[in-house]
Coordinates of C-alpha atoms and ligand atoms in Angstrom, one line a residue:
X29 CA -19.7 30.4 -0.5
X30 CA -20.7 29.9 -4.9
X31 CA -24.0 28.5 -5.5
X32 CA -24.3 27.7 -9.4
X33 CA -27.6 25.8 -8.5
X34 CA -30.4 28.9 -9.7
X35 CA -33.3 26.3 -10.0
X36 CA -32.6 25.1 -13.7
X37 CA -34.1 21.3 -13.9
X38 CA -30.8 18.5 -14.0
X39 CA -30.6 15.3 -13.9
X40 CA -29.2 14.2 -10.8
X41 CA -26.5 11.9 -11.6
X42 CA -25.1 14.3 -14.9
X43 CA -22.6 16.6 -12.7
X44 CA -23.4 19.8 -14.7
X45 CA -19.7 21.2 -16.4
X46 CA -19.5 24.6 -15.9
X47 CA -19.2 26.8 -18.9
X48 CA -16.2 30.0 -18.4
X49 CA -19.1 32.2 -19.2
X50 CA -20.9 31.4 -15.9
X51 CA -18.5 31.7 -14.1
X52 CA -17.9 34.8 -14.9
X53 CA -20.8 35.6 -13.6
X54 CA -20.0 33.3 -10.7
X55 CA -17.1 35.5 -9.5
X56 CA -19.4 38.4 -9.3
X57 CA -21.8 37.0 -6.9
X58 CA -18.7 35.5 -5.2
X59 CA -17.7 39.2 -4.2
X60 CA -15.4 41.5 -4.7
X61 CA -12.0 40.7 -7.9
X62 CA -9.8 41.4 -4.8
X63 CA -9.4 37.5 -4.5
X64 CA -11.0 37.2 -1.5
X65 CA -12.2 33.9 -0.3
X66 CA -15.7 32.8 0.6
X67 CA -15.7 30.4 3.4
X68 CA -17.7 26.9 2.8
X69 CA -20.9 26.0 3.8
X70 CA -21.8 23.9 7.0
X71 CA -23.7 21.9 3.8
X72 CA -20.6 22.3 1.7
X73 CA -18.1 21.4 3.8
X74 CA -20.7 17.7 4.6
X75 CA -20.9 17.2 0.9
X76 CA -16.9 17.5 0.6
X77 CA -17.0 15.1 3.5
X78 CA -18.6 12.8 1.8
X79 CA -17.5 13.3 -2.3
X80 CA -14.3 12.2 -0.6
X81 CA -15.1 8.8 1.0
X82 CA -15.5 7.8 -2.3
X83 CA -13.0 9.7 -4.9
X84 CA -10.2 10.1 -4.3
X85 CA -9.3 14.3 -5.6
X86 CA -12.0 16.5 -6.5
X87 CA -11.7 14.6 -10.5
X88 CA -10.6 11.6 -11.3
X89 CA -7.4 9.8 -10.5
X90 CA -5.0 12.7 -9.9
X91 CA -3.7 16.0 -7.9
X92 CA -4.9 18.6 -10.3
X93 CA -5.6 22.3 -10.2
X94 CA -8.2 21.5 -9.0
X95 CA -7.2 20.2 -6.1
X96 CA -5.3 23.7 -5.8
X97 CA -7.6 25.8 -5.6
X98 CA -10.5 24.2 -3.6
X99 CA -7.9 23.8 -0.5
X100 CA -7.1 26.9 -1.2
X101 CA -10.7 28.0 0.2
X102 CA -9.0 26.9 3.6
X103 CA -8.6 28.9 5.9
X104 CA -7.8 25.5 8.6
X105 CA -7.8 21.4 8.2
X106 CA -11.6 20.8 8.7
X107 CA -12.8 19.2 11.6
X108 CA -12.2 15.7 12.7
X109 CA -16.2 14.3 12.2
X110 CA -15.6 15.1 9.1
X111 CA -12.7 12.3 7.9
X112 CA -12.4 12.1 4.9
X113 CA -12.7 15.4 3.7
X114 CA -9.4 15.9 6.5
X115 CA -7.8 12.9 4.8
X116 CA -8.0 14.5 1.6
X117 CA -6.8 18.0 3.2
X118 CA -3.6 16.9 4.5
X119 CA -3.2 14.8 1.6
X120 CA -2.9 17.9 -0.9
X121 CA -1.6 19.8 2.0
X122 CA 1.7 17.7 1.8
X123 CA 2.5 18.3 -1.9
X124 CA 3.4 21.9 -0.5
X125 CA 4.9 23.9 -3.2
X126 CA 4.4 20.8 -5.7
X127 CA 1.1 21.9 -6.0
X128 CA 2.0 23.9 -8.2
X129 CA 2.8 21.6 -11.3
X130 CA -0.6 20.2 -10.9
X131 CA -1.8 19.7 -14.4
X132 CA -5.3 21.6 -15.0
X133 CA -7.9 21.3 -13.2
X134 CA -10.8 18.4 -15.6
X135 CA -13.6 21.0 -14.9
X136 CA -13.9 24.4 -12.8
X137 CA -16.3 23.1 -10.6
X138 CA -17.9 20.3 -8.5
X139 CA -21.2 19.7 -8.6
X140 CA -22.3 17.5 -6.0
X141 CA -25.9 15.7 -4.4
X142 CA -26.6 16.4 -0.1
X143 CA -30.2 15.7 0.8
X144 CA -31.7 15.6 -2.8
X145 CA -30.2 19.2 -3.8
X146 CA -26.6 20.5 -5.3
X147 CA -23.9 22.0 -4.3
X148 CA -22.0 22.6 -6.9
X149 CA -18.8 24.1 -5.6
X150 CA -16.0 26.5 -7.8
X151 CA -13.0 24.3 -8.5
X152 CA -11.3 26.7 -10.4
X153 CA -8.4 28.5 -10.4
X154 CA -9.4 32.2 -10.9
X155 CA -9.4 32.6 -6.9
X156 CA -6.2 32.5 -6.7
X157 CA -5.5 33.2 -2.6
X158 CA -3.8 35.5 -1.4
X159 CA -0.2 36.1 -1.0
X160 CA 0.5 32.4 -1.6
X161 CA 0.6 30.8 -5.4
X162 CA 0.0 26.7 -3.8
X163 CA -1.3 24.8 -1.4
X164 CA 0.7 24.6 1.9
X165 CA 4.3 25.6 3.5
X166 CA 6.9 24.4 1.5
X167 CA 7.5 20.7 1.7
X168 CA 11.4 19.5 1.6
X169 CA 13.2 20.0 -1.2
X170 CA 13.7 16.3 -2.1
X171 CA 10.4 14.0 -1.6
X172 CA 11.4 10.0 -1.4
X173 CA 10.6 7.9 -4.0
X174 CA 8.2 5.5 -3.6
X175 CA 6.5 3.6 -7.4
X176 CA 6.0 -0.4 -7.7
X177 CA 9.0 0.2 -9.6
X178 CA 11.9 2.4 -7.9
X179 CA 12.0 3.3 -4.5
X180 CA 14.2 5.8 -2.4
X181 CA 14.5 7.5 0.7
X182 CA 16.3 10.9 0.3
X183 CA 17.6 10.8 3.6
X184 CA 19.8 7.9 4.9
X185 CA 16.7 8.1 8.0
X186 CA 15.2 5.9 5.2
X187 CA 11.4 6.9 4.0
X188 CA 9.7 9.2 5.7
X189 CA 6.5 6.9 6.4
X190 CA 4.9 9.8 8.6
X191 CA 4.9 12.1 5.1
X192 CA 3.6 9.7 2.7
X193 CA 0.7 8.7 4.7
X194 CA 0.2 12.2 4.3
X195 CA 1.0 12.1 0.5
X196 CA -0.6 8.9 -0.9
X197 CA -4.1 9.7 1.3
X198 CA -3.9 6.6 3.2
X199 CA -5.1 6.5 6.8
X200 CA -2.1 5.9 9.4
X201 CA -2.6 2.6 11.5
X202 CA -3.0 3.6 15.1
X203 CA -4.2 2.5 19.0
X204 CA -7.8 2.4 18.6
X205 CA -7.9 0.7 16.1
X206 CA -5.5 -1.9 17.0
X207 CA -7.8 -1.9 20.2
X208 CA -10.6 -2.7 17.9
X209 CA -8.4 -6.1 16.4
X210 CA -8.2 -7.2 20.1
X211 CA -11.0 -7.0 20.8
X212 CA -12.5 -8.8 17.2
X213 CA -10.4 -11.3 17.3
X214 CA -9.1 -11.6 20.6
X215 CA -6.0 -12.1 19.9
X216 CA -3.2 -9.6 20.2
X217 CA -2.1 -7.8 18.0
X218 CA 0.5 -9.2 15.2
X219 CA 4.0 -7.4 16.3
X220 CA 3.8 -6.5 12.7
X221 CA 0.6 -4.4 13.9
X222 CA 1.7 -3.7 16.9
X223 CA 5.5 -1.4 15.6
X224 CA 4.4 0.1 13.7
X225 CA 6.1 -1.8 11.0
X226 CA 2.2 -2.1 8.8
X227 CA 2.0 1.2 9.4
X228 CA -0.8 2.3 7.2
X229 CA -4.7 1.5 5.9
X230 CA -7.4 2.2 4.1
X231 CA -10.5 1.3 4.8
X232 CA -9.5 -1.2 7.8
X233 CA -12.5 -0.1 9.6
X234 CA -15.4 -1.1 6.7
X235 CA -13.3 -4.8 6.5
X236 CA -13.9 -4.8 10.8
X237 CA -16.7 -3.7 10.7
X238 CA -18.4 -6.9 8.1
X239 CA -16.8 -9.0 10.9
X240 CA -18.4 -7.5 13.6
X241 CA -21.6 -7.9 11.7
X242 CA -20.2 -11.6 11.3
X243 CA -19.4 -11.1 7.9
X244 CA -17.0 -13.0 5.6
X245 CA -13.5 -11.0 4.1
X246 CA -11.0 -12.4 2.0
X247 CA -7.3 -11.6 1.5
X248 CA -5.5 -11.0 -1.1
X249 CA -1.8 -11.2 -1.7
X250 CA 1.3 -11.2 -5.0
X251 CA 4.9 -12.0 -4.8
X252 CA 6.3 -10.9 -8.8
X253 CA 8.7 -13.4 -9.0
X254 CA 11.8 -11.8 -11.0
X255 CA 15.0 -14.3 -9.8
X256 CA 14.6 -17.6 -7.8
X257 CA 16.8 -16.5 -4.4
X258 CA 14.0 -14.7 -2.5
X259 CA 14.6 -13.5 0.9
X260 CA 13.3 -12.2 4.4
X261 CA 12.3 -8.9 3.1
X262 CA 10.1 -10.8 0.5
X263 CA 8.5 -12.5 3.4
X264 CA 6.8 -9.7 5.5
X265 CA 3.7 -9.3 3.4
X266 CA 3.1 -12.6 3.8
X267 CA 3.3 -13.6 7.6
X268 CA 0.6 -10.4 8.6
X269 CA -1.4 -12.6 5.6
X270 CA -0.7 -15.7 7.0
X271 CA -1.4 -14.5 10.3
X272 CA -4.4 -12.5 9.1
X273 CA -5.7 -15.1 7.8
X274 CA -5.5 -17.3 10.7
X275 CA -6.7 -14.9 12.8
X276 CA -10.5 -14.1 10.8
X277 CA -9.6 -17.2 8.9
X278 CA -11.6 -16.7 5.9
X279 CA -10.3 -17.5 2.4
X280 CA -7.1 -16.1 0.7
X281 CA -5.5 -15.7 -3.2
X282 CA -2.4 -14.8 -3.9
X283 CA -1.5 -13.9 -7.1
X284 CA 2.1 -14.9 -9.1
X285 CA 2.7 -11.9 -11.2
X286 CA 4.7 -13.5 -13.8
X287 CA 3.1 -12.3 -16.7
X288 CA 4.3 -8.2 -15.1
X289 CA 8.0 -9.5 -15.2
X290 CA 8.0 -10.7 -17.5
X291 CA 7.2 -7.6 -19.6
X292 CA 9.3 -5.1 -16.8
X293 CA 12.4 -6.7 -17.7
X294 CA 14.6 -4.9 -19.4
X295 CA 18.3 -6.2 -19.3
X296 CA 19.3 -7.9 -21.9
X297 CA 22.7 -8.5 -19.5
X298 CA 20.5 -10.9 -18.0
X299 CA 20.7 -14.8 -19.1
X300 CA 17.1 -15.5 -19.0
X301 CA 14.5 -13.3 -20.2
X302 CA 11.8 -15.3 -21.5
X303 CA 8.2 -15.6 -20.6
X304 CA 9.1 -19.5 -19.7
X305 CA 11.9 -18.5 -17.0
X306 CA 9.5 -16.0 -15.2
X307 CA 6.4 -18.5 -15.4
X308 CA 9.1 -21.3 -14.0
X309 CA 10.2 -19.1 -11.3
X310 CA 6.8 -18.3 -10.1
X311 CA 6.2 -21.7 -9.9
X312 CA 9.4 -22.3 -7.3
X313 CA 8.5 -18.7 -5.4
X314 CA 5.4 -20.3 -4.4
X315 CA 7.1 -22.9 -3.3
X316 CA 8.7 -20.8 -0.2
X317 CA 6.2 -18.8 0.0
X318 CA 3.7 -22.1 1.4
X319 CA 7.0 -23.2 2.9
X320 CA 5.4 -20.5 5.4
X321 CA 2.7 -23.2 6.9
X322 CA -0.2 -21.9 4.5
X323 CA -3.5 -24.1 5.2
X324 CA -4.1 -25.2 1.1
X325 CA -7.6 -26.2 2.2
X326 CA -7.9 -21.7 2.1
X327 CA -5.3 -20.8 0.4
X328 CA -4.8 -20.3 -3.7
X329 CA -2.0 -19.4 -5.3
X330 CA -2.3 -18.7 -9.3
X331 CA 0.4 -17.9 -11.9
X332 CA -1.4 -15.1 -14.0
X333 CA 0.2 -16.9 -17.3
X334 CA -1.6 -20.1 -16.2
X335 CA -4.7 -18.4 -15.1
X336 CA -5.5 -15.1 -16.5
X337 CA -8.9 -16.0 -18.6
X338 CA -12.5 -16.9 -17.7
X339 CA -14.2 -14.4 -14.9
X340 CA -11.2 -12.7 -14.1
X341 CA -10.7 -11.3 -17.4
X342 CA -14.0 -10.5 -17.5
X343 CA -13.4 -7.8 -14.5
X344 CA -9.6 -6.9 -16.0
X345 CA -11.7 -6.4 -19.4
X346 CA -13.7 -4.6 -17.0
X347 CA -11.0 -2.5 -15.5
X348 CA -9.7 -1.3 -18.8
X349 CA -13.0 0.6 -20.1
X350 CA -12.7 2.2 -17.8
X351 CA -9.2 3.4 -16.9
X352 CA -7.6 5.7 -19.6
X353 CA -4.2 5.4 -20.7
X354 CA -4.1 9.8 -19.1
X355 CA -4.9 8.0 -15.8
X356 CA -2.1 5.5 -15.8
X357 CA 0.1 8.0 -17.3
X358 CA 0.3 9.7 -14.6
X359 CA -0.4 7.3 -11.1
X360 CA 2.7 4.7 -13.5
X361 CA 4.6 7.2 -14.9
X362 CA 4.0 5.6 -17.9
X363 CA 4.3 7.5 -21.5
X364 CA 4.3 7.0 -25.0
X365 CA 7.2 4.6 -25.2
X366 CA 5.6 2.3 -22.6
X367 CA 5.0 -1.2 -24.5
X368 CA 0.8 -1.7 -24.5
X369 CA 1.4 -4.5 -22.2
X370 CA 2.5 -3.1 -19.2
X371 CA 0.2 -0.1 -19.8
X372 CA -2.3 -2.2 -19.8
X373 CA -1.0 -4.3 -16.4
X374 CA -2.8 -2.6 -13.6
X375 CA -6.1 -4.0 -15.2
X376 CA -4.4 -7.6 -14.5
X377 CA -2.9 -6.4 -10.5
X378 CA -6.5 -4.7 -9.9
X379 CA -8.6 -8.0 -10.4
X380 CA -7.9 -10.4 -7.8
X381 CA -9.5 -7.6 -5.4
X382 CA -12.6 -8.7 -7.1
X383 CA -14.5 -11.6 -5.5
X384 CA -16.4 -12.4 -8.6
X385 CA -13.1 -13.4 -10.1
X386 CA -13.2 -16.1 -7.9
X387 CA -16.3 -18.0 -9.3
X388 CA -15.2 -21.3 -8.2
X389 CA -14.3 -20.1 -4.7
X390 CA -17.4 -17.4 -3.6
X391 CA -20.0 -19.0 -6.0
X392 CA -21.7 -15.7 -7.9
X393 CA -21.4 -13.4 -4.3
X394 CA -20.0 -9.9 -6.3
X395 CA -19.8 -8.1 -2.6
X396 CA -17.7 -10.5 -0.6
X397 CA -15.1 -7.5 1.4
X398 CA -11.9 -7.9 -0.3
X399 CA -8.2 -7.0 2.6
X400 CA -5.2 -6.8 1.4
X401 CA -1.4 -6.9 2.7
X402 CA 1.3 -4.6 0.9
X403 CA 4.5 -2.8 1.2
X404 CA 3.4 1.0 0.7
X405 CA 5.1 0.4 -2.2
X406 CA 2.2 -1.6 -4.2
X407 CA -0.6 0.9 -3.6
X408 CA -0.6 2.6 -6.5
X409 CA -2.0 0.1 -8.2
X410 CA -4.7 -0.1 -6.4
X411 CA -5.2 3.7 -5.7
X412 CA -6.5 2.4 -9.4
X413 CA -8.1 -0.1 -8.3
X414 CA -10.3 1.6 -5.4
X415 CA -11.2 4.0 -8.1
X416 CA -11.9 2.2 -10.9
X417 CA -14.2 -0.2 -8.4
X418 CA -17.1 1.1 -7.8
X419 CA -17.8 2.7 -11.5
X420 CA -17.8 -1.1 -12.6
X421 CA -20.4 -2.2 -9.1
X422 CA -17.4 -3.9 -6.8
X423 CA -15.9 -2.7 -3.9
X424 CA -13.8 -1.1 -3.3
X425 CA -10.7 -3.2 -2.0
X426 CA -9.2 -2.1 1.4
X427 CA -5.7 -2.1 2.3
X428 CA -2.8 -3.1 4.9
X429 CA 0.7 -1.1 4.0
X430 CA 3.5 -2.0 4.8
X431 CA 7.6 -0.1 5.6
X432 CA 10.0 -2.3 3.6
X433 CA 12.5 -4.0 5.1
X434 CA 15.6 -2.7 4.9
X435 CA 18.5 -3.6 3.4
X436 CA 21.4 -5.3 5.7
X437 CA 24.1 -2.1 5.0
X438 CA 21.4 0.3 6.0
X439 CA 17.3 2.4 6.1
X440 CA 17.8 4.0 2.9
X441 CA 16.3 1.6 0.3
X442 CA 14.2 -2.0 -0.4
X443 CA 16.7 -4.8 0.0
X444 CA 17.7 -6.3 -3.2
X445 CA 17.5 -10.2 -4.9
X446 CA 20.6 -9.0 -6.8
X447 CA 23.3 -7.6 -4.2
X448 CA 24.0 -10.9 -2.5
X449 CA 25.7 -9.1 0.3
X450 CA 22.4 -6.8 1.3
X451 CA 20.5 -9.4 1.4
X452 CA 19.5 -13.2 3.9
X453 CA 18.6 -15.5 1.8
X454 CA 15.9 -17.9 2.5
X455 CA 18.8 -21.2 1.8
X456 CA 21.5 -19.1 3.5
X457 CA 23.1 -21.7 6.3
X458 CA 23.1 -20.7 10.3
X459 CA 26.9 -19.6 9.4
X460 CA 26.2 -17.6 6.1
X461 CA 23.3 -15.9 8.6
X462 CA 26.1 -15.6 11.5
X463 CA 28.6 -14.4 9.1
X464 CA 26.3 -11.9 7.1
X465 CA 24.7 -10.4 9.8
X466 CA 28.5 -9.4 11.7
X467 CA 30.2 -8.3 8.6
X468 CA 27.3 -7.1 6.7
X469 CA 25.0 -5.6 9.2
X470 CA 25.0 -1.9 10.0
X471 CA 25.6 -0.9 12.7
X472 CA 25.2 2.0 15.2
X473 CA 27.4 1.3 18.2
X474 CA 30.6 3.5 18.8
X475 CA 33.6 3.5 17.2
X476 CA 35.3 2.6 20.2
X477 CA 34.1 0.2 23.0
X478 CA 35.0 3.1 25.4
X479 CA 33.1 5.7 23.3
X480 CA 29.7 3.2 22.6
X481 CA 29.8 2.6 27.0
X482 CA 29.8 6.4 27.6
X483 CA 27.1 7.5 24.3
X484 CA 25.5 4.4 24.1
X485 CA 24.1 3.4 20.2
X486 CA 21.4 4.4 18.2
X487 CA 18.6 2.1 17.7
X488 CA 17.6 4.2 15.0
X489 CA 19.9 3.3 11.9
X490 CA 21.2 -0.1 14.0
X491 CA 20.0 -2.7 11.1
X492 CA 20.7 -5.2 13.5
X493 CA 18.0 -4.0 16.2
X494 CA 15.5 -3.0 13.2
X495 CA 15.3 -6.8 11.9
X496 CA 15.5 -7.7 15.5
X497 CA 12.0 -5.9 16.0
X498 CA 10.7 -7.3 13.0
X499 CA 11.2 -10.8 13.9
X500 CA 11.8 -11.1 17.6
X501 CA 8.1 -11.3 19.4
X502 CA 8.4 -11.0 23.1
X503 CA 8.0 -7.1 23.6
X504 CA 9.5 -6.9 26.7
X505 CA 13.1 -8.8 25.9
X506 CA 13.2 -6.0 22.4
X507 CA 12.3 -2.8 24.9
X508 CA 15.7 -4.7 27.2
X509 CA 18.0 -4.8 24.4
X510 CA 16.6 -1.2 23.7
X511 CA 17.3 0.3 26.7
X512 CA 20.7 -2.1 27.3
X513 CA 22.1 -1.2 23.8
X514 CA 21.3 3.0 23.7
X515 CA 22.1 3.3 27.6
X516 CA 25.9 1.1 26.0
X517 CA 25.9 -1.3 28.2
X518 CA 24.6 -3.5 25.5
X519 CA 27.9 -3.8 22.9
X520 CA 27.1 -4.3 19.2
X521 CA 28.2 -7.7 18.5
X522 CA 25.9 -9.1 21.6
X523 CA 23.3 -7.2 19.9
X524 CA 24.0 -9.2 16.7
X525 CA 24.6 -12.8 18.4
X526 CA 21.2 -12.2 19.8
X527 CA 19.2 -11.0 16.2
X528 CA 21.7 -14.3 14.9
X529 CA 19.6 -16.4 17.0
X530 CA 17.1 -15.4 17.2
X531 CA 17.5 -15.6 12.8
X532 CA 18.5 -19.1 12.9
X533 CA 15.7 -20.5 14.3
X534 CA 13.8 -19.6 12.3
X535 CA 15.4 -19.8 9.1
X536 CA 15.7 -23.3 10.7
X537 CA 11.9 -23.4 10.8
X538 CA 11.5 -22.6 8.1
X539 CA 13.8 -24.3 5.5
X540 CA 12.7 -27.2 6.9
X541 CA 9.0 -27.2 5.9
X542 CA 10.7 -25.8 3.0
X543 CA 11.7 -29.5 2.5
X544 CA 8.4 -31.0 2.8
X545 CA 7.1 -28.9 -0.4
X546 CA 7.4 -31.0 -3.6
X547 CA 5.8 -30.3 -6.4
X548 CA 2.4 -32.3 -6.4
X549 CA 1.7 -29.7 -3.2
X550 CA 2.1 -27.4 -5.3
X551 CA -0.2 -28.0 -7.8
X552 CA -2.9 -28.5 -5.6
X553 CA -2.3 -24.7 -3.8
X554 CA -2.9 -23.4 -7.7
X555 CA -5.8 -25.9 -8.8
X556 CA -8.4 -23.4 -9.0
X557 CA -10.8 -25.3 -6.5
X558 CA -14.0 -23.7 -3.7
X559 CA -12.4 -23.0 -0.2
X560 CA -12.9 -23.4 2.9
X561 CA -14.3 -20.8 4.7
Ligands
LIG22 N1 3.5 -6.3 -8.2 C1 3.9 -6.7 -7.6 C2 4.9 -7.1 -7.1 O1 5.8 -6.8 -8.0 C3 3.3 -7.9 -7.0 C4 1.7 -8.2 -7.0 C5 0.8 -8.9 -7.5 C6 1.2 -8.0 -5.5 N2 -0.9 -8.7 -7.1 C7 -0.7 -8.1 -5.6 C8 1.9 -7.9 -3.9 C9 -1.0 -8.2 -4.2 C10 1.0 -7.3 -2.9 C11 -0.2 -7.4 -3.5 O2 5.7 -7.7 -6.3

């Protein structure tokens, strides 16, 4: 490959921009203009692996033609020991033809430092690959859309999560990770982990390394308080977080983004769009969250409207200074007509990832690692956070991503709090739960009993069965139900009865605890104070 390092002295940390004239020279040295690809050397792939340990892309936060050009220099996937390079490769590969519409490369080369030597890899477009105009094979015609503000599956089977891992460039939660969880905590992994409801992660091994060497980390999660009517789908990340807090015995911060929901509210027909409204929803939602039984000695809940200031705001500013409009445009789809509140908001969701935002909890420890359990739709915020972290001297937060909780009507979208028949609310009575499941839960059963007995039900599309995978903890029982239902021995009504039992019990317990949460309890959780850990 082309190594531009011709002995000229350059500062090590100054990646060098290659001028056009030099590129031509390089092309000439690289080989004939027949567009032949030179294989990357071992040194170069090693240097790239190190680059992708820190960075998501060749340059900056979003894929560019630089990534497409580098991708084309690979004849096949890099070996698995170069895991960061391989993750990048799989990610770029997943774009298929879409890569043709990546924006232009920022620079024409990538200069890396390895063993104190500079290695320059050309990532310009002048070396067209043989007969291949884009990064990989053609993808499905339509892609699932997953962003913080839009979730839409392209098929009625729901979001293709497996593909999403590659597109987002995250890692799968696999057996090896689960074994490590179990070894370190002495607990069987939570059913959300065992059943791939949390299916993807970033840097989870780094968190487990810290645990292994006796260090603590902290948990961060959040909620945008858009409505008073929380439904069971809203609980998933919090249930996971609670379990993690219990088994690792670590502090937790919960961000309530009343500011975000105020800024994003466009619906003029909605009764109350005032900032006060969202601010008070934050406190109401905090009650439901607290009712999941979080430990007040280890948990700090805050509303952005109340809390942003001081050390937290210092970190918001650091993030703001290092992220450009172009970058958030690429990540969140903002344009010139987006409000400036929206444009800067991602910095506020980033700041809780850094322990120095909470000096009353962490003292002057600026490097306590952070783990964020969240829905996969929140990943764009944290891709931005992870990219900016090293630039402002902080560790990147680690992530655990969940799938979406399916709506009663079927798995093709996230549950919506505004459609009362699509969700089970935290306030629904035992009888309402029963009625909703029986009436609305999309069934994978057959049209007639005879047909059902003969062909069996389809667990893959059956919402009641899906809900059981979320809430029935007993693996053997779940497997038995799966077999009975898919062989036709169990009818839809019987399957629904199993789910109703599980949900009624869970909700009754939740509602009992919810009754005990007072304004005083909320105040305790929301007061900045030191936590036990
Ligand atoms: N933006 C999230 C929402 O609309 C709220 C949120 C803030 C969040 N910080 C978070 C969610 C961290 C998960 C993790 O719901």
